[in-house]
CSV table of C-alpha atoms and ligand atoms in Angstrom, one decimal:
chain,number,residue,atom,x,y,z
J,21,MET,CA,-38.1,7.3,-17.6
J,22,PRO,CA,-39.3,8.5,-13.6
J,23,THR,CA,-36.8,8.6,-11.4
J,24,PRO,CA,-36.7,8.2,-6.7
J,25,PHE,CA,-34.9,10.7,-6.7
J,26,PRO,CA,-36.4,13.9,-8.4
J,27,TRP,CA,-33.9,16.4,-6.6
J,28,MET,CA,-30.3,14.5,-8.3
J,29,SER,CA,-30.8,16.0,-11.7
J,30,ALA,CA,-30.9,19.0,-10.2
J,31,GLU,CA,-28.1,18.3,-7.6
J,32,LEU,CA,-25.6,17.2,-10.3
J,33,ALA,CA,-26.7,20.1,-12.5
J,34,ALA,CA,-25.5,21.8,-9.7
J,35,LEU,CA,-21.8,20.0,-9.8
J,36,GLU,CA,-21.6,20.5,-13.7
J,37,SER,CA,-22.2,24.0,-13.3
J,38,ALA,CA,-19.5,24.4,-10.7
J,39,GLY,CA,-17.3,22.0,-13.4
J,40,LEU,CA,-16.7,19.4,-10.3
J,41,ARG,CA,-19.5,16.8,-12.1
J,42,ARG,CA,-17.6,13.8,-12.4
J,43,GLY,CA,-17.3,11.6,-15.9
J,44,ARG,CA,-16.1,8.5,-16.6
J,45,ARG,CA,-14.1,7.2,-19.3
J,46,GLU,CA,-13.4,3.4,-20.2
J,47,THR,CA,-9.4,3.4,-20.6
J,48,ARG,CA,-7.4,-0.1,-21.8
J,49,PRO,CA,-4.4,-0.5,-20.2
J,50,LEU,CA,-1.2,-0.6,-22.8
J,51,PHE,CA,2.1,-1.9,-21.3
J,52,GLY,CA,5.1,0.2,-21.0
J,53,GLY,CA,3.2,3.1,-19.0
J,54,ALA,CA,0.8,3.7,-21.3
J,55,CYS,CA,-3.0,3.5,-22.6
J,56,GLU,CA,-5.6,3.9,-24.8
J,57,ILE,CA,-9.0,6.2,-24.3
J,58,ASP,CA,-11.5,6.5,-27.1
J,59,GLY,CA,-9.5,5.0,-29.4
J,60,ARG,CA,-6.0,7.2,-28.6
J,61,ARG,CA,-2.5,6.2,-27.2
J,62,LEU,CA,-1.7,7.9,-24.5
J,63,TRP,CA,1.5,8.5,-22.3
J,64,ASN,CA,-0.4,7.2,-18.4
J,65,PHE,CA,0.9,10.2,-16.2
J,66,ALA,CA,-2.6,9.3,-14.0
J,67,SER,CA,-1.4,5.8,-13.2
J,68,ASN,CA,-0.1,4.3,-9.8
J,69,ASP,CA,2.0,1.4,-11.5
J,70,TYR,CA,4.8,3.0,-10.1
J,71,LEU,CA,7.1,0.1,-10.4
J,72,GLY,CA,5.4,-0.9,-14.1
J,73,LEU,CA,5.0,-4.2,-12.5
J,74,ALA,CA,0.9,-4.8,-12.8
J,75,GLY,CA,1.5,-6.3,-15.8
J,76,ASP,CA,5.0,-7.5,-15.7
J,77,PRO,CA,4.9,-11.3,-17.2
J,78,ARG,CA,6.3,-12.9,-14.3
J,79,VAL,CA,3.0,-11.4,-12.2
J,80,VAL,CA,0.7,-11.8,-15.0
J,81,ASP,CA,1.8,-15.1,-15.1
J,82,ALA,CA,2.1,-16.1,-11.2
J,83,ALA,CA,-2.1,-15.0,-11.1
J,84,GLN,CA,-1.9,-17.2,-14.2
J,85,THR,CA,-0.6,-20.6,-12.0
J,86,ALA,CA,-2.7,-19.9,-9.4
J,87,LEU,CA,-6.0,-19.4,-11.6
J,88,ALA,CA,-5.1,-22.8,-13.5
J,89,GLU,CA,-5.5,-24.0,-9.8
J,90,ALA,CA,-7.2,-22.0,-7.5
J,91,SER,CA,-10.7,-20.5,-8.0
J,92,VAL,CA,-11.0,-17.3,-9.2
J,93,GLY,CA,-13.2,-15.4,-5.9
J,94,ALA,CA,-12.5,-16.8,-2.5
J,95,SER,CA,-15.6,-17.7,-2.1
J,96,ALA,CA,-15.7,-17.3,2.3
J,97,SER,CA,-14.1,-14.4,4.5
J,98,ALA,CA,-10.4,-15.4,5.3
J,99,LEU,CA,-11.8,-16.2,8.9
J,100,VAL,CA,-14.4,-19.0,7.4
J,101,ALA,CA,-13.1,-20.6,4.3
J,102,GLY,CA,-11.1,-17.8,2.4
J,103,ARG,CA,-7.7,-18.4,3.4
J,104,THR,CA,-6.4,-19.6,0.5
J,105,PRO,CA,-2.6,-21.3,0.9
J,106,TRP,CA,-2.3,-18.5,-1.8
J,107,HIS,CA,-3.4,-16.0,1.2
J,108,VAL,CA,-1.2,-16.9,3.6
J,109,ARG,CA,1.9,-17.2,1.5
J,110,LEU,CA,0.6,-13.6,0.5
J,111,GLU,CA,0.8,-12.9,4.3
J,112,GLN,CA,3.9,-14.6,5.4
J,113,ALA,CA,6.0,-12.2,1.9
J,114,LEU,CA,4.2,-8.8,3.3
J,115,ALA,CA,5.6,-9.5,7.5
J,116,ARG,CA,8.9,-11.1,6.0
J,117,PHE,CA,9.0,-7.4,3.6
J,118,GLU,CA,8.0,-5.2,5.8
J,119,GLY,CA,10.8,-6.7,8.9
J,120,GLN,CA,7.0,-7.7,10.8
J,121,GLU,CA,6.7,-11.4,12.5
J,122,ALA,CA,2.4,-11.2,11.4
J,123,ALA,CA,0.7,-9.9,8.1
J,124,ILE,CA,-3.2,-9.3,7.5
J,125,LEU,CA,-4.1,-8.9,4.6
J,126,PHE,CA,-8.4,-6.2,3.3
J,127,PRO,CA,-10.3,-5.8,0.8
J,128,THR,CA,-8.3,-2.7,0.1
J,129,GLY,CA,-6.4,-0.4,1.1
J,130,TYR,CA,-9.1,1.9,1.5
J,131,ALA,CA,-10.6,-0.9,4.1
J,132,ALA,CA,-7.6,-1.6,5.7
J,133,ASN,CA,-7.5,2.0,7.3
J,134,VAL,CA,-11.4,2.1,8.1
J,135,GLY,CA,-11.0,-1.6,9.2
J,136,THR,CA,-7.8,-1.0,11.4
J,137,ILE,CA,-8.4,2.4,12.9
J,138,ALA,CA,-11.7,1.1,13.8
J,139,ALA,CA,-10.0,-1.6,16.2
J,140,LEU,CA,-7.7,0.7,17.7
J,141,VAL,CA,-9.7,3.5,18.5
J,142,ASP,CA,-13.4,4.2,20.2
J,143,GLU,CA,-15.6,6.3,21.8
J,144,SER,CA,-13.7,7.2,24.9
J,145,ASP,CA,-10.6,7.8,23.0
J,146,VAL,CA,-9.2,10.7,20.2
J,147,VAL,CA,-7.7,10.4,16.5
J,148,PHE,CA,-5.6,13.4,15.4
J,149,CYS,CA,-6.2,13.8,11.4
J,150,ASP,CA,-3.7,15.5,9.1
J,151,ARG,CA,-6.4,18.0,7.4
J,152,LEU,CA,-4.8,16.3,4.2
J,153,ASN,CA,-4.9,12.8,4.9
J,154,HIS,CA,-6.7,10.4,3.1
J,155,ALA,CA,-10.5,10.0,3.0
J,156,SER,CA,-9.5,6.6,4.2
J,157,LEU,CA,-8.3,7.3,7.3
J,158,ILE,CA,-11.0,10.3,7.8
J,159,ASP,CA,-13.8,7.5,7.3
J,160,GLY,CA,-11.8,5.3,9.7
J,161,CYS,CA,-11.8,8.2,12.2
J,162,ARG,CA,-14.7,8.8,11.6
J,163,LEU,CA,-16.3,5.5,11.9
J,164,SER,CA,-14.7,4.6,14.9
J,165,GLY,CA,-16.4,7.0,17.6
J,166,ALA,CA,-13.1,8.1,18.6
J,167,LYS,CA,-13.4,12.2,19.3
J,168,LEU,CA,-11.6,13.6,16.1
J,169,ARG,CA,-8.9,16.1,16.4
J,170,VAL,CA,-8.5,17.7,12.2
J,171,PHE,CA,-5.1,19.6,12.4
J,172,ARG,CA,-4.0,22.0,9.3
J,173,HIS,CA,-1.5,20.3,7.4
J,174,SER,CA,1.4,18.9,9.0
J,175,GLU,CA,1.3,21.8,11.5
J,176,LEU,CA,3.1,20.2,14.7
J,177,GLU,CA,2.4,23.5,17.2
J,178,THR,CA,-1.4,22.5,16.6
J,179,LEU,CA,-1.2,18.8,16.7
J,180,GLU,CA,1.2,19.5,19.8
J,181,ARG,CA,-2.3,21.6,20.9
J,182,GLU,CA,-4.5,19.7,20.9
J,183,LEU,CA,-2.0,16.6,22.1
J,184,HIS,CA,-1.8,18.6,25.5
J,185,LYS,CA,-5.5,19.0,25.8
J,186,ALA,CA,-6.5,15.1,25.4
J,187,ALA,CA,-4.6,14.0,28.7
J,188,THR,CA,-7.8,12.7,30.0
J,189,PHE,CA,-9.5,10.5,27.2
J,190,ARG,CA,-8.3,6.7,27.2
J,191,ARG,CA,-5.6,6.3,24.0
J,192,ARG,CA,-4.6,8.8,21.5
J,193,LEU,CA,-3.8,8.0,18.0
J,194,ILE,CA,-2.4,10.1,15.0
J,195,VAL,CA,-3.1,9.2,11.8
J,196,THR,CA,-0.7,10.2,9.0
J,197,ASP,CA,-0.7,9.4,4.9
J,198,ALA,CA,3.6,8.8,4.5
J,199,ILE,CA,3.9,10.7,1.2
J,200,PHE,CA,0.0,13.2,0.7
J,201,SER,CA,-1.0,11.6,-2.8
J,202,MET,CA,-2.5,14.8,-3.8
J,203,ASP,CA,0.5,17.2,-2.6
J,204,GLY,CA,3.5,14.2,-3.2
J,205,ASP,CA,5.0,15.5,0.1
J,206,VAL,CA,6.6,13.9,2.8
J,207,ALA,CA,5.2,13.6,6.7
J,208,PRO,CA,7.6,14.9,10.0
J,209,LEU,CA,7.3,11.2,10.5
J,210,ARG,CA,10.1,11.1,12.7
J,211,GLU,CA,8.4,14.6,14.5
J,212,LEU,CA,4.5,13.1,14.6
J,213,CYS,CA,6.8,10.2,16.6
J,214,GLY,CA,8.5,12.7,19.2
J,215,LEU,CA,4.7,14.1,20.1
J,216,ALA,CA,3.3,11.1,19.9
J,217,GLU,CA,6.7,9.8,22.7
J,218,ARG,CA,5.5,13.0,25.0
J,219,PHE,CA,1.7,12.4,25.0
J,220,GLU,CA,2.6,9.0,25.2
J,221,ALA,CA,-0.3,8.8,21.7
J,222,ASP,CA,0.3,6.2,18.7
J,223,VAL,CA,1.3,6.8,15.6
J,224,LEU,CA,-0.4,5.0,12.3
J,225,VAL,CA,1.0,6.0,8.8
J,226,ASP,CA,0.1,4.8,6.2
J,227,GLU,CA,2.2,4.0,3.1
J,228,ALA,CA,-0.3,3.6,0.2
J,229,HIS,CA,2.3,5.6,-1.7
J,230,GLY,CA,5.0,5.0,0.4
J,231,THR,CA,5.3,0.9,-0.5
J,232,GLY,CA,7.9,0.0,-3.1
J,233,VAL,CA,8.9,3.5,-3.5
J,234,PHE,CA,10.9,4.4,-1.0
J,235,GLY,CA,13.6,3.5,1.5
J,236,GLU,CA,16.5,1.7,1.0
J,237,GLN,CA,14.9,-1.8,0.6
J,238,GLY,CA,11.6,0.0,-0.4
J,239,ARG,CA,9.7,-0.5,2.8
J,240,GLY,CA,8.7,3.3,2.1
J,241,VAL,CA,9.2,6.2,3.6
J,242,CYS,CA,9.4,5.2,7.8
J,243,GLU,CA,12.1,2.9,6.7
J,244,GLN,CA,13.5,5.9,5.1
J,245,LEU,CA,13.2,8.2,8.0
J,246,CYS,CA,14.3,5.9,10.6
J,247,VAL,CA,11.0,5.4,12.1
J,248,GLU,CA,9.9,1.9,11.6
J,249,ASP,CA,10.3,1.2,15.4
J,250,ARG,CA,8.6,4.2,16.8
J,251,VAL,CA,5.5,3.7,14.5
J,252,ALA,CA,2.7,2.2,16.3
J,253,VAL,CA,1.3,0.8,12.3
J,254,ARG,CA,1.9,0.3,9.0
J,255,VAL,CA,-0.4,0.2,6.5
J,256,GLY,CA,-0.4,-0.3,2.7
J,257,THR,CA,-1.3,-1.1,0.4
J,258,LEU,CA,-0.8,-3.7,-2.9
J,259,SER,CA,-2.5,-1.7,-5.8
J,260,LYS,CA,0.4,0.9,-6.2
J,261,ALA,CA,3.2,0.1,-6.2
J,262,ILE,CA,2.4,-3.8,-6.2
J,263,GLY,CA,0.1,-3.1,-9.3
J,264,THR,CA,-3.0,-5.9,-7.7
J,265,LEU,CA,-5.1,-5.1,-5.4
J,266,GLY,CA,-5.7,-5.5,-1.6
J,267,GLY,CA,-4.7,-3.6,1.5
J,268,PHE,CA,-2.4,-4.9,4.3
J,269,VAL,CA,-1.1,-4.5,8.1
J,270,ALA,CA,2.2,-5.7,8.7
J,271,GLY,CA,3.1,-5.5,12.8
J,272,PRO,CA,3.6,-7.5,16.2
J,273,GLN,CA,1.5,-10.8,16.4
J,274,SER,CA,-0.7,-9.5,18.9
J,275,LEU,CA,-2.1,-6.7,16.6
J,276,VAL,CA,-2.4,-8.4,13.6
J,277,ASP,CA,-4.5,-11.2,16.0
J,278,TRP,CA,-6.5,-8.1,17.3
J,279,LEU,CA,-7.1,-6.7,13.9
J,280,TRP,CA,-8.8,-10.3,12.5
J,281,ASN,CA,-10.4,-10.6,15.4
J,282,LYS,CA,-12.1,-6.4,15.3
J,283,ALA,CA,-11.4,-6.0,11.9
J,284,ARG,CA,-15.2,-5.4,10.2
J,285,PRO,CA,-14.2,-4.9,6.9
J,286,GLN,CA,-11.6,-7.7,7.3
J,287,VAL,CA,-14.4,-10.2,9.0
J,288,PHE,CA,-16.8,-9.1,6.9
J,289,SER,CA,-15.8,-9.2,3.4
J,290,THR,CA,-14.3,-11.5,1.2
J,291,ALA,CA,-10.9,-12.7,0.6
J,292,LEU,CA,-8.7,-11.5,-1.9
J,293,PRO,CA,-9.1,-13.5,-4.8
J,294,PRO,CA,-6.3,-16.8,-4.4
J,295,ALA,CA,-4.2,-15.0,-8.0
J,296,ILE,CA,-4.0,-11.7,-6.7
J,297,CYS,CA,-2.6,-12.8,-3.6
J,298,ALA,CA,0.2,-15.3,-6.1
J,299,ALA,CA,0.6,-11.9,-8.1
J,300,ALA,CA,1.4,-9.8,-5.0
J,301,VAL,CA,3.7,-12.6,-3.6
J,302,THR,CA,5.6,-12.4,-6.5
J,303,ALA,CA,5.9,-8.7,-7.4
J,304,ILE,CA,7.1,-8.2,-3.6
J,305,GLU,CA,10.0,-10.8,-4.9
J,306,ILE,CA,10.1,-8.7,-8.5
J,307,ILE,CA,10.1,-5.0,-5.8
J,308,ARG,CA,13.6,-6.7,-3.1
J,309,SER,CA,15.4,-8.1,-6.3
J,310,GLU,CA,15.2,-5.6,-8.7
J,311,PRO,CA,15.8,-2.1,-6.5
J,312,GLU,CA,16.7,-0.8,-10.2
J,313,ARG,CA,12.8,-0.4,-10.9
J,314,ARG,CA,13.5,2.4,-7.7
J,315,SER,CA,16.2,4.1,-9.1
J,316,LYS,CA,15.0,3.9,-12.9
J,317,LEU,CA,11.5,5.6,-11.1
J,318,TRP,CA,13.1,8.5,-9.1
J,319,GLN,CA,15.8,9.6,-12.3
J,320,ASN,CA,12.0,9.6,-14.3
J,321,SER,CA,10.8,12.3,-11.0
J,322,ASP,CA,14.3,14.5,-11.4
J,323,PHE,CA,13.7,15.1,-14.6
J,324,VAL,CA,10.6,16.2,-14.8
J,325,ARG,CA,11.3,18.0,-12.2
J,326,ARG,CA,13.8,19.5,-13.6
J,327,GLU,CA,12.4,20.3,-17.4
J,328,LEU,CA,9.8,22.2,-15.4
J,329,ALA,CA,12.1,23.7,-12.9
J,330,GLN,CA,14.2,24.9,-16.1
J,331,LEU,CA,10.5,25.1,-17.8
J,332,LYS,CA,9.7,28.0,-15.0
J,333,ILE,CA,6.8,25.6,-14.4
J,334,ASP,CA,4.9,26.0,-11.4
J,335,VAL,CA,5.2,22.6,-9.3
J,336,SER,CA,4.1,22.1,-5.7
J,337,LEU,CA,7.7,22.1,-3.9
J,338,ASP,CA,7.3,20.9,-1.3
J,339,SER,CA,6.5,17.0,-3.5
J,340,VAL,CA,9.0,14.3,-3.4
J,341,GLY,CA,9.4,11.4,-6.3
J,342,PRO,CA,7.1,10.2,-8.6
J,343,ILE,CA,3.9,12.2,-7.4
J,344,ILE,CA,4.8,16.2,-8.9
J,345,PRO,CA,1.7,18.7,-9.0
J,346,ILE,CA,0.8,21.3,-11.1
J,347,PRO,CA,-1.2,24.1,-9.3
J,348,LEU,CA,-4.2,25.5,-10.7
J,349,GLY,CA,-7.2,26.7,-8.4
J,350,ASP,CA,-10.0,27.3,-10.7
J,351,PRO,CA,-11.0,23.4,-11.4
J,352,ASP,CA,-12.2,24.3,-15.5
J,353,ALA,CA,-8.7,25.4,-16.1
J,354,ALA,CA,-7.6,21.9,-14.6
J,355,VAL,CA,-10.3,20.0,-16.5
J,356,ALA,CA,-9.1,22.0,-19.3
J,357,ALA,CA,-5.4,21.3,-18.9
J,358,GLN,CA,-6.0,17.6,-18.8
J,359,ARG,CA,-8.1,18.0,-22.6
J,360,LYS,CA,-5.6,19.9,-24.0
J,361,LEU,CA,-2.4,17.3,-22.4
J,362,GLU,CA,-4.2,14.7,-23.9
J,363,GLU,CA,-4.6,16.2,-27.2
J,364,ARG,CA,-0.7,15.8,-27.2
J,365,GLY,CA,-1.6,12.9,-26.5
J,366,CYS,CA,-0.6,12.0,-22.6
J,367,LEU,CA,-2.8,11.9,-19.7
J,368,VAL,CA,-2.4,13.7,-17.0
J,369,ALA,CA,-5.3,13.8,-13.5
J,370,ALA,CA,-7.3,17.1,-13.6
J,371,ILE,CA,-7.7,16.5,-9.4
J,372,ARG,CA,-10.4,19.0,-8.4
J,373,PRO,CA,-12.8,19.2,-4.9
J,374,PRO,CA,-14.0,17.6,-2.7
J,375,THR,CA,-10.8,15.4,-3.4
J,376,VAL,CA,-8.1,18.7,-3.3
J,377,PRO,CA,-9.8,22.0,-0.9
J,378,GLN,CA,-11.5,24.4,-2.7
J,379,GLY,CA,-9.1,26.6,-4.5
J,380,THR,CA,-6.6,24.6,-4.6
J,381,SER,CA,-7.7,22.4,-8.3
J,382,ARG,CA,-4.7,20.9,-9.9
J,383,LEU,CA,-2.4,18.8,-12.3
J,384,ARG,CA,-1.6,15.5,-10.9
J,385,ILE,CA,1.8,14.4,-12.5
J,386,SER,CA,2.5,10.7,-11.3
J,387,LEU,CA,5.7,8.8,-12.4
J,388,SER,CA,6.1,5.7,-13.6
J,389,ALA,CA,9.3,3.2,-14.3
J,390,ALA,CA,7.9,2.2,-16.9
J,391,HIS,CA,8.4,5.0,-19.2
J,392,ASP,CA,10.8,5.6,-20.9
J,393,GLU,CA,12.6,8.8,-22.5
J,394,LEU,CA,10.5,9.0,-24.9
J,395,ALA,CA,7.3,9.4,-22.3
J,396,LEU,CA,9.1,12.0,-20.8
J,397,LYS,CA,10.0,13.7,-22.9
J,398,THR,CA,6.8,14.2,-24.8
J,399,LEU,CA,5.5,15.3,-21.3
J,400,VAL,CA,7.6,17.6,-20.5
J,401,ALA,CA,6.7,19.9,-24.2
J,402,ALA,CA,3.2,19.0,-23.4
J,403,LEU,CA,3.3,20.6,-20.4
J,404,LEU,CA,5.5,23.8,-21.9
J,405,GLU,CA,3.2,24.2,-24.7
J,406,VAL,CA,-0.5,24.0,-22.5
J,407,LEU,CA,0.5,26.0,-19.7
J,408,SER,CA,3.1,28.9,-21.0
J,409,VAL,CA,1.4,32.3,-20.8
J,410,PRO,CA,1.3,33.5,-24.1
A,504,PLP,C1,-5.1,4.8,-2.8
A,504,PLP,C2,-4.7,5.1,-1.8
A,504,PLP,C3,-5.7,4.2,-1.0
A,504,PLP,C4,-6.5,3.4,-1.3
A,504,PLP,O1,-5.9,2.2,-1.5
A,504,PLP,P1,-6.8,1.3,-2.3
A,504,PLP,O2,-6.0,-0.3,-2.5
A,504,PLP,O3,-6.3,1.5,-3.5
A,504,PLP,O4,-7.6,1.0,-1.5
A,504,PLP,C5,-5.1,4.3,0.9
A,504,PLP,N1,-5.0,4.9,1.5
A,504,PLP,C6,-3.7,6.2,0.2
A,504,PLP,C7,-3.0,7.5,0.8
A,504,PLP,C8,-4.3,6.0,-1.0
A,504,PLP,O5,-3.3,6.7,-2.2
């Protein structure tokens, strides 16, 4: 068939030869931290379902009950006619869970970051962005039109220097992941808040990998590091530990009111499906009432880290919690390792540029409370076979 974009096949071939072309496969979810790909059952170490809630019978049941009472789609944006009783219940549940006055929902965490940043700063302002921040934060910074200052990962001296030079801007916003999604390390939130206070800046924290995983109550890294009152905006996602779909911001009523007026991805997208909201409410209740899930996740993470250390398998040392990156450098090496791990029954994601910087391709293990001892032992044995130098 003639193509309207003749340059594309050459560009795709270039990606292919650089080891960077993205493929796609069909993944059938199975219960208990597993999935099926190409007819083969694999332990799934590439999922963000940290607490095993995506398939929890109570969460599924809540969605089904809502489906019996509501349409599948919300049929309108939340401002027009799409904000159903299920949405209101979820907003309230999130505000209560986060200990905040109010909460606002977004179609995804990506949309929450993009929409929130662009609602807070514009051309008169400057935004400071860690180089390893999630793409949605970076895209939000770009879309906002604010001056963008990217600083080397967690380099506070550079940030301080840049803040020093930024006094003439109307507003200064520092944006950061709480847990860096591909490295699994924790942002220096106390220090970032300290700098923000010194230079009259605000801090926005993306708790995508923190919610449900970190903190005594599972509210995330801000809770764990006791900076909830010092962080101006906390963005979260429902798609990871909460096991469903959607993004949110929980905060003071004034912030939430502002976002209802100004966050374009929220204003101009259809509201979340009601059944998703019902499922998320139940998942949040489980996170509150079953902290043992969080303990199990940490036990699993500690077990794998300990075993890998004993086997002298090099993991990224700054990482904590369920994200364990194994640096390999070369994209082909990462893809080959992924394939060999699959032959041994484990799905572990090979992460390549542009998701991570050039030369830092890696395997990224993502653990879940749903993994049992057999899953973890299978993983460790497979990694030993695939990664040990012959
Ligand atoms: C996954 C992720 C997002 C996006 O969340 P979705 O709800 O999947 O769109 C945002 N920020 C970070 C750090 C993430 O890892």
